[in-house]
Amino acid sequence: GIINNFEGISFNIGPTLMSWLEEKHPETYQQIIAADYRSRELRSGHGNAISQVYNHMILPLANRRDKLTQVRWGIQDFRYRFGRDPDAMWLPETACNDESLEILAEEGIKFTILAPHQAEAIRPIPESGLAAEAKDGWQDVSSGQIDPRQPYRYFLRKDPTKSIDIFFYDGPISNDVGFGPLLFDAKHFMDRIEGAKVRGMEGKLINLATDGESYGHHKAFGDRALAYLLNIEAPKRGFRVTNYAEFLAGHPPHMMVRIKDGENGEGTSWSCAHGLRRWKEHCGCRGEGPSEWTQHWRRPLRESFDWLRDECYKLFENYGSRYLKDIWAARDDYIHVVLNRSEENIRSFLGRHAKFELKQDEIVTVLKLLEIQRQAMLMYTSCGWFFTEISGIETVQILTYAARAVDLAYQVSGKSLEEEFLEHLAHAKSNRRDLVDGRGVYEKLVKPRMVSFEHVVSYYAILSSFEYQEPPQETFNLYCYRMQVLHQHREFFGSLTFNFGRVRLTSRVTLEEHEYVFLVFQIGPYDFRCSVKPFAHMADPEVIERELFEELHSTHIVEIFKKIDVIFGEKCYTLKDLPMEQRMRIVSILTKEMIEKIRDVHETLYDENRRISEIYRSMNLSVPEEIRSAAEQTLGRRLMRAIMELRDYGFDPKRTRQVSRIIDDAKLFEIELVKSEVVSFLNTELEKRTEDLVRDLTPELVVECLNIHKLAKKMNIKLDQRKTQDNLYFLIKKWQHHPQTIPPTLAQCANNFMQLLTDNHINTDVFSKLIEGYSPPA
C-alpha cells in the first residue's frame, strides 16, 4: 500500500518549512494539505493538522507584544494553508508559562501539548466548573508522574474563568521513538504501546510526541514502520487511531492542572532540564564541539537582541504612527502580506490600515517598517541558542536577520544602530579565538552576506557579460527583486569585453524601486570590474557610453579606468563579491572552453593508444596511470554523450548497446566511471515512463522500462525505485477499480510487464491474479 502518514497522526509543520515545500515540492505540499482534509472526513470533522507559533520563537522569553503577533501569525498562516481555524497550537520546544497559555486561550486555541515533567499538580475539576473553588485536594505530579492518558484543563491565573486544555505526552515511549530502537520494527513499536495499556482504559488515550525527522532521517525507514503501525498493527490489536481534537471532543477533561512556573516564572520546556536556560545562558545543554567550549555567550546575545528589538519598537512607533491607524494591529495583519506579496494585496492591506492614501515613497517606508518588525522577530528563532557556539550556522542566521533589521532601520531613519548593537554583541564571547566575540562573528561572517541593490545589479551585469541575450530579457525575477532591463550594449575589443547597461530594480518585499547604470569590463577570462551608479546621479549616460566606447580604440585601459572611477566612483564589484552559487556558475562557464581543450587532448591520446591496454594486460602489467587518466576522462565524456542520446531518442537496443560498449572499454582499462549523473538520469527517465504507463499502457513503454533496467544492471547501478514502485502501484489500483481501462494490448505485453514488476520487487502473484481476472478474451 501507499500510505499518507499525515492522514493518521496529529502533526504540525512550521510556516518556514511549509512555504519552502509549497514552492519546491508542491506535490508533497498538496498531499499534506489533502491529508488534513481526509482526516476531517475520518474523524468527525476534526483535522490532524496543528498550528505552530510562527517562527519557532521560545514564547515565554518573548515580551507580550511579540507573543501576540507570533500566535496570530501562526493562526493566519494555518488558515491560509489548511482553510480552517486551528484547534491547537504547538509551542516550540513545548516552552510555556502562564502568559503564553493565556494568549493561546484568548486567541481561540482550544488545546496544546506539553511534556509530562512540565506539570506541577492536578486535582478534579469542581462540580461547579469554577477554578476558584479548587483550593484543596491537589496531587503533586512534579516528578513527571502525571497520567498522560487523559486531557487536563488549565485555568488562567489572570482570569480563572478562562481556560485551555492540555495533553501531556507519554514521555518514556516518546523518548524511545526519538532516541531508542522502536522505529526499527513496527511490531516492537506496537508492543511498547500495548505495554502502556492497563485496566480501565476505556475512554483513554495513549499519545506520544516526536520529531518528524525521526521517521526516515534519523531512523531509516521509520516512516514505513509508522505506516505499518497505524494501518496494520494498531487495528489488529484492538486499538483505534484518533487525533487529539477528536478525542478531546468526545472526552472533555475532568481533571485540572497547574504547570511549573520555572525560574523567575519564565516557564519550562521539554528539551532543557533547567527550564528555559538553554536559550539564555550557559546551562550545560549544548550540541557538539570540544568539551571545554562554553555557552556564556547566550545571555549577552539575547540581551543584544532585546536592545535592538526595543530600538526597532521606538522607530516603529515614531514613524509608523505617521501613516498607520494602529501600528500594532497593522503588524499583526502584516502576515497576509508575507503570504501574498502581490502589489494588489499590498494595496488592499494599506487600504485597511493607512490613515490616508499613501504616496509611493510612503508605501515603501511603511513596508520597510513592517519588515524591520518581521526581521526583529525572526532573530529570536530558537535554534540560534540551541547549540554550542555563537559562530554556528544557526546563530549566524539569526544574526543575519538582526543585520537586516539594522540596515532597514538606517534606511528609514538615517540613524545607524549598528555600532551600539556591536558594542552589546562584544560581550558575547566566542569559543573560537579567530572570531573573539559576537562582534567578530557579525563583522566576519554576517556582514559579507548582506546584499544591497547595487550588489544585485552587479550580479546581473557580470553574468550578462557572457550570458548575453539579444535582445536582453526585459523583465525577470532575481532573488526577491524584479529586474527590468532598459538598455544594454556589449562589445568586444580583443581580450576585453565591454558591457554597458541601464536597469530598473524593484524589491518585491518593500516595493522600493531604483534605476541603475552599470559598466562591466571583463579583462581576459577571469577578471571582472563592475561599476554601478544610480541613474539619477548620472549626468548623461548615453553620452558617457558613447565616449567610453570611442576611447577604447584610442586610450590606454589604465586611463579609461581612471575616467570610470571619476564617473562611477571608485567602488567596484568583482567576481568575489558575487554569491557563491553565482560565482560557481560563472567559473564553470568561464573554464568550460579550457576544459574542452583538455578533453580533446585526452580523446586524441585515448584513440591513438586504445589498444595499449591489451599489450599491458598480455604482460600482466597495470596500465600506466597517465594512460588510465586519459581513458577515464574520455570514456566518462563519451558515456554522458551516449546517455544524452538516450534521453533525446529513446532507449532502443542499438543505443543501449553503445553505452554497454563504453562500460566494457572502461573495464579493460580497470576504470570505475563516475556514474552519479547517469544514476540520476536513469532514475528520472524510469519515473517518467512509469508515470506514462499509468496514463496509457503500451508495449513500447514497457520495453523501454525493461531496457533501462537492463542498462542499469549492466552498469552495476542500483536504481532508486521508490517513485517507480508507487507509479506501478497506482496503475494496479486503477485497473482494480476500472477494469474497462485495460487496453487490448495487455495480452501481448503482459509477460514483459511481469518481468518489470519482478525487477521492481513487486509481488508478481498479485499482479498475475489481476491479469487472469481482467484479461480480455483471446
XYZ file of N, CA and C in Angstrom, residues 5 74 95 116 156 217 268 348 354 358 412 418 428 465 468 473 551 570 580 584 597 634:
66
model
N 1.083 9.071 5.770
C 1.115 9.030 7.238
C 0.436 10.240 7.875
N 0.851 32.664 13.426
C 0.753 31.210 13.291
C -0.650 30.768 12.918
N 7.905 25.019 25.148
C 8.231 26.056 26.124
C 6.987 26.884 26.425
N 5.413 15.683 30.152
C 4.861 15.336 31.479
C 5.551 16.050 32.635
N -6.592 29.915 33.693
C -5.632 31.015 33.669
C -5.595 31.721 35.018
N 14.776 10.155 8.538
C 16.046 10.896 8.506
C 16.985 10.360 9.587
N 8.881 26.490 31.524
C 9.658 25.270 31.326
C 9.559 24.840 29.866
N -4.377 46.464 -0.842
C -5.564 46.117 -0.048
C -5.234 46.220 1.442
N -3.869 52.205 6.511
C -3.279 53.538 6.352
C -4.266 54.625 6.774
N -1.530 56.712 0.633
C -0.080 56.927 0.710
C 0.534 57.107 -0.669
N 15.287 53.880 6.876
C 14.082 54.627 7.230
C 14.415 55.924 7.975
N 23.944 50.188 14.254
C 24.908 49.096 14.148
C 26.014 49.173 15.194
N 29.344 38.945 24.072
C 29.068 37.530 23.811
C 30.338 36.872 23.293
N 27.554 39.611 -19.008
C 28.709 39.920 -19.851
C 29.037 38.762 -20.789
N 24.846 36.697 -22.579
C 24.139 37.848 -23.150
C 23.051 37.375 -24.101
N 16.604 39.947 -22.095
C 15.318 39.641 -21.473
C 14.838 40.882 -20.732
N 36.713 55.797 -26.804
C 38.048 55.866 -26.217
C 38.713 54.499 -26.113
N 34.919 55.121 -7.048
C 35.978 54.099 -7.002
C 35.466 52.721 -6.578
N 28.074 32.772 -3.641
C 28.835 31.580 -4.004
C 28.194 30.817 -5.162
N 30.178 30.115 -8.604
C 30.421 28.768 -9.129
C 29.887 28.629 -10.546
N 39.239 21.856 -24.271
C 40.535 21.662 -24.938
C 41.302 20.507 -24.307
N 38.042 10.447 -21.167
C 37.406 10.260 -22.473
C 36.166 9.395 -22.376
